[in-house]
mmCIF file of C-alpha atoms in Angstrom:
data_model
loop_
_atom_site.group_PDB
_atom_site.id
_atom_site.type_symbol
_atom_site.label_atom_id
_atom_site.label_comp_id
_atom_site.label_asym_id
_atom_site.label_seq_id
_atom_site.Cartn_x
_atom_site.Cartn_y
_atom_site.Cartn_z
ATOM 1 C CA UNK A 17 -29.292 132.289 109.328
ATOM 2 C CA UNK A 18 -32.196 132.156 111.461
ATOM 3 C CA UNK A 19 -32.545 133.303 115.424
ATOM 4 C CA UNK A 20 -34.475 130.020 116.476
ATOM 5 C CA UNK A 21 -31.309 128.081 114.605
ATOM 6 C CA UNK A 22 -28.527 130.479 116.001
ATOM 7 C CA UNK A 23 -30.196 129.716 119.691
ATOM 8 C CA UNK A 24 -31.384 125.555 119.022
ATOM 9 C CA UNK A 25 -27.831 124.814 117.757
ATOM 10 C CA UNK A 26 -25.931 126.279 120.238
ATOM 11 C CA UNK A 27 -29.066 124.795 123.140
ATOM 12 C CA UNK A 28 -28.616 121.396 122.258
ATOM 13 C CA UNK A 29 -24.888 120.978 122.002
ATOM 14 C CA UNK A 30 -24.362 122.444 125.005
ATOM 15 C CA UNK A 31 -27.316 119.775 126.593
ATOM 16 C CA UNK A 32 -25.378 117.023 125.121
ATOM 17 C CA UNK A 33 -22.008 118.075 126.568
ATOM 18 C CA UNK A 34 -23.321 117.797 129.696
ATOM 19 C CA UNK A 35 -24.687 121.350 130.929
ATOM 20 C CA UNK A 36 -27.756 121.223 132.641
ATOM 21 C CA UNK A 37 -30.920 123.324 131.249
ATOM 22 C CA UNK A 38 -30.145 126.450 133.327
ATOM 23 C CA UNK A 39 -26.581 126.266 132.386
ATOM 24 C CA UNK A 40 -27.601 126.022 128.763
ATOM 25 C CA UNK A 41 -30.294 128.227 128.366
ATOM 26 C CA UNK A 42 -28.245 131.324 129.334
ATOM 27 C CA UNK A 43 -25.274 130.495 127.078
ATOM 28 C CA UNK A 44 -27.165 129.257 124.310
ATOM 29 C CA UNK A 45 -28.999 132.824 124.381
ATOM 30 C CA UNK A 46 -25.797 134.594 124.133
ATOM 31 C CA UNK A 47 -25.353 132.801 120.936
ATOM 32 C CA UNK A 48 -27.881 135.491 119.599
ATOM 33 C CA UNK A 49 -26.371 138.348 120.767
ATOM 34 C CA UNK A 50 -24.089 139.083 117.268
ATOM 35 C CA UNK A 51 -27.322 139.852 115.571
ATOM 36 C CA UNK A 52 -27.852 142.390 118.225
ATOM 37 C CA UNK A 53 -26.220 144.666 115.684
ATOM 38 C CA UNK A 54 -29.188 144.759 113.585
ATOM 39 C CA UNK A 55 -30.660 147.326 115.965
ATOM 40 C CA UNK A 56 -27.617 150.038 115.208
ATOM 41 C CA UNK A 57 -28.704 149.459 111.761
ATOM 42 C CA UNK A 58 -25.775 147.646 110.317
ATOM 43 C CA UNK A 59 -26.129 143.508 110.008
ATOM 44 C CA UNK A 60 -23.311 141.034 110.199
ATOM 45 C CA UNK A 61 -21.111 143.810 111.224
ATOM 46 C CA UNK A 62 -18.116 143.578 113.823
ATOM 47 C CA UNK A 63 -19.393 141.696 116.123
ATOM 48 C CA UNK A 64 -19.685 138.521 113.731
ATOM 49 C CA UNK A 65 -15.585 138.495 114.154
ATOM 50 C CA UNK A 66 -13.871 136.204 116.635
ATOM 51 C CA UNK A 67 -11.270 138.882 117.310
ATOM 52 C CA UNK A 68 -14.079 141.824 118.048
ATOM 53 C CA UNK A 69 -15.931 139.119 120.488
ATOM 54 C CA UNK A 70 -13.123 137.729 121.817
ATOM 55 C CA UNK A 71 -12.390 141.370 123.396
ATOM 56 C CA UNK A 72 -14.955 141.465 126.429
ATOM 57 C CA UNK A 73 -13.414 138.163 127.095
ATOM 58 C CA UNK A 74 -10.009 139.057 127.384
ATOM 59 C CA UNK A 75 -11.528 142.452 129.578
ATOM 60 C CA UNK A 76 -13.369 140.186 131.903
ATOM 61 C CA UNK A 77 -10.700 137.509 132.190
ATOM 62 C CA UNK A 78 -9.909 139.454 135.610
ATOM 63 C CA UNK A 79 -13.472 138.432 137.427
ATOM 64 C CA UNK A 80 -13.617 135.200 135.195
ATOM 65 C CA UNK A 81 -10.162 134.001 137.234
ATOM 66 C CA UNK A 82 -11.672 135.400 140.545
ATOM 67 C CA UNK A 83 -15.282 133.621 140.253
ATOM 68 C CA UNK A 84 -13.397 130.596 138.748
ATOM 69 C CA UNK A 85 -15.614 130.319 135.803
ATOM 70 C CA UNK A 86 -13.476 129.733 133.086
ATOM 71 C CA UNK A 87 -15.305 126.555 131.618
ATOM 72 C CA UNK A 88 -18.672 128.904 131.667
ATOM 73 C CA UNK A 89 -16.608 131.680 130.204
ATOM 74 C CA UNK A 90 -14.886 129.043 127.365
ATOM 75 C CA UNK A 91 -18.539 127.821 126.464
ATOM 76 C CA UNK A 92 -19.425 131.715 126.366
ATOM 77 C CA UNK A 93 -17.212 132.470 123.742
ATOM 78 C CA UNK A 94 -17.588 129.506 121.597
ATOM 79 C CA UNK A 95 -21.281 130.180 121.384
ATOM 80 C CA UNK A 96 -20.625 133.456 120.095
ATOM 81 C CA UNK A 97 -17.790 132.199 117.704
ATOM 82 C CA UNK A 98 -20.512 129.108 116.689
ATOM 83 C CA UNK A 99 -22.809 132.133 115.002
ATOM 84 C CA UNK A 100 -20.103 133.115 113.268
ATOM 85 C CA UNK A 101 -19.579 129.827 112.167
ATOM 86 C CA UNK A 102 -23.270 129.289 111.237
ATOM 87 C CA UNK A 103 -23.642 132.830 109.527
ATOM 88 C CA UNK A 104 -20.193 131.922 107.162
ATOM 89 C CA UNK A 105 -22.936 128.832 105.448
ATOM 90 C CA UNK A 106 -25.901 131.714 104.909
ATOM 91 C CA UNK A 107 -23.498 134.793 103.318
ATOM 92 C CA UNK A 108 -20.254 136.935 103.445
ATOM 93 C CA UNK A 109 -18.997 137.092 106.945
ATOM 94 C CA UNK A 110 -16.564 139.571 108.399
ATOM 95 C CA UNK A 111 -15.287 136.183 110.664
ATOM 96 C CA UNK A 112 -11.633 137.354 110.702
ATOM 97 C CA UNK A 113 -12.102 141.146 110.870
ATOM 98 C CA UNK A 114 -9.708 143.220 111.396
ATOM 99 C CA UNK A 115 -7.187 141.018 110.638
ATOM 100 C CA UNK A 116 -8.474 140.015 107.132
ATOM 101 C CA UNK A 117 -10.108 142.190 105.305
ATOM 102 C CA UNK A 118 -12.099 139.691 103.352
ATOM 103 C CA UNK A 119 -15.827 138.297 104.450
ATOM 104 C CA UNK A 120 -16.057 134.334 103.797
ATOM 105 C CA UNK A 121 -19.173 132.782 102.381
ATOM 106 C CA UNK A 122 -19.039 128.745 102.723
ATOM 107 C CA UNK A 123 -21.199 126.986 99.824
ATOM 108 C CA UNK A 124 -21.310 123.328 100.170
ATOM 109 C CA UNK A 125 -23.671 121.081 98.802
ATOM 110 C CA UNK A 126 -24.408 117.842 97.540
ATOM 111 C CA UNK A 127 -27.030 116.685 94.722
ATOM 112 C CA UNK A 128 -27.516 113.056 93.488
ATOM 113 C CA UNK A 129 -28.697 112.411 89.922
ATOM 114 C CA UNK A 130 -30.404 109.123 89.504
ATOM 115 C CA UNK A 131 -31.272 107.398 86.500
ATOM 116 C CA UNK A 132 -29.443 105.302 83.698
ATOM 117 C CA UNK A 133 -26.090 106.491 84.818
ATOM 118 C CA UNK A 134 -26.305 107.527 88.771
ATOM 119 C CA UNK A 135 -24.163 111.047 89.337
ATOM 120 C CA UNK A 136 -23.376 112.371 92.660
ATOM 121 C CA UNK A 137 -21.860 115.945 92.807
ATOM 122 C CA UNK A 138 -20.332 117.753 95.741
ATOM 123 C CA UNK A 139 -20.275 121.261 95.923
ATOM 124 C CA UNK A 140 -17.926 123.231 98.131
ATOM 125 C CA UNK A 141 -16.748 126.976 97.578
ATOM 126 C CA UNK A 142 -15.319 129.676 99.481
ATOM 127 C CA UNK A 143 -16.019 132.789 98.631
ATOM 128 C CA UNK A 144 -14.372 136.308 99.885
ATOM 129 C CA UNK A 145 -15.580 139.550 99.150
ATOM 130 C CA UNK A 146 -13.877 143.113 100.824
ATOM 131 C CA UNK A 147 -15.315 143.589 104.525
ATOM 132 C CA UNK A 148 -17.732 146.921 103.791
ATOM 133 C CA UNK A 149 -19.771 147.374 106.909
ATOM 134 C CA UNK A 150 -23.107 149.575 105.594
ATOM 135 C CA UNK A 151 -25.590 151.135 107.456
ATOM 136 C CA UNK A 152 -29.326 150.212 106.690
ATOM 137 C CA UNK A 153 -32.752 152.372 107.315
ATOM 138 C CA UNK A 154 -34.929 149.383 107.587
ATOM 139 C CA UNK A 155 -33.827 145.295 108.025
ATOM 140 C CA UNK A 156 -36.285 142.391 107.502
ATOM 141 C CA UNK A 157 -35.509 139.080 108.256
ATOM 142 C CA UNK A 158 -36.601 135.543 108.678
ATOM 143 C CA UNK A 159 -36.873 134.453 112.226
ATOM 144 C CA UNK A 160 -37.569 130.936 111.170
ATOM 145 C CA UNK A 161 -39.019 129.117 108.515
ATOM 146 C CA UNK A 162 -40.802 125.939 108.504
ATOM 147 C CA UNK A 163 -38.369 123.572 108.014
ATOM 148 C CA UNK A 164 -36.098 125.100 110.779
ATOM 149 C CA UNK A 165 -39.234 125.076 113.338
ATOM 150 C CA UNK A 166 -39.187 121.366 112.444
ATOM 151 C CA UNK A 167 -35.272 120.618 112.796
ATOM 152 C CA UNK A 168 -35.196 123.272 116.346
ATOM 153 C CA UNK A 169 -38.030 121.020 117.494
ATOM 154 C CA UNK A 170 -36.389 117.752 117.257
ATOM 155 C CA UNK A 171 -33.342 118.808 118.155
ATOM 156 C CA UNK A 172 -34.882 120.704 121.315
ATOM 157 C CA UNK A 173 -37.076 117.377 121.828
ATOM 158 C CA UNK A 174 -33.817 115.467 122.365
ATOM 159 C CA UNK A 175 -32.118 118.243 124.326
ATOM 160 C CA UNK A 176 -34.935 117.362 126.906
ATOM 161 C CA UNK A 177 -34.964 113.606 126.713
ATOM 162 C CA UNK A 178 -30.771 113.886 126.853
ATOM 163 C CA UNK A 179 -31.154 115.641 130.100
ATOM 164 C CA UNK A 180 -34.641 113.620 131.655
ATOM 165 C CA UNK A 181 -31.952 110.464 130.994
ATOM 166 C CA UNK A 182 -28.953 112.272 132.753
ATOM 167 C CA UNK A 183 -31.427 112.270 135.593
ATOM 168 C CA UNK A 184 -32.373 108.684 136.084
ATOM 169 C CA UNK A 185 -29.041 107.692 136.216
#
């Protein structure tokens, strides 16, 4: 899946539960931080599991208890795991890694056939394939298309009017 979708998402649901931009804007970046793998060469590796990410957290729960920033810390992690969660729709995730040794890829779909006899057809499979983490000379991506610069734009256009209305009231 896309950066500007893996950061938009992640933006505007945390807007709508109530964080305010600079609240938002940090957490919503560490969204993209799983992809960070790409630069050792090996995509949708480790850190797309929620056990591997859910490490630091447990490391840091120390300060996190000291600074008293659990909810920040909570919303931290659930960005992370959200990517996850996103990347499961676009192909084979390692999501449960170590612990299953299967990556899940999440097809689901619907199509609507009209004419003289209207059909509707829902689509949903899971897929697993064996976990193989492989190394990679060269990656090329998408960063976003057209259609998800359209959908991150209204959804980032209503991340600001949520929060210009949170501050006339």
């Amino acid at each position: 899946m896309e950066p500007l979708i893996h950061f938009i998402i992640p933006f505007t649901v945390l807007i709508l539960l109530g964080l305010r931009f600079k609240e938002a804007l940090p957490l919503s970046l560490l969204a993209l931080t799983p992809d960070l793998d790409v630069f050792f060469h090996v995509h949708r590796s480790p850190t797309h599991s929620i056990f591997i990410l859910l490490v630091p957290f447990i490391l840091l729960s120390p300060l996190v208890l000291k600074f008293k920033l659990q909810k920040y810390a909570v919303l931290a992690f659930l960005m992370l795991v959200l990517h996850s969660v996103l990347d499961m729709f676009a192909g084979y995730t390692p999501i449960f890694w170590p612990l299953y040794d299967q990556s899940i890829w999440v097809i689901f779909g619907s199509t609507a056939k009209l004419g003289s006899i209207p059909n509707l057809t829902l689509n949903l499979k899971i897929l697993t394939k064996p976990t193989i983490f492989t190394y990679s000379e060269t990656f090329e991506g998408v960063l976003f298309t057209g259609q998800s610069a359209v959908i991150s734009a209204i959804l980032f256009i209503l991340a600001i009017i949520k929060t210009k209305v949170r501050k006339l009231k």
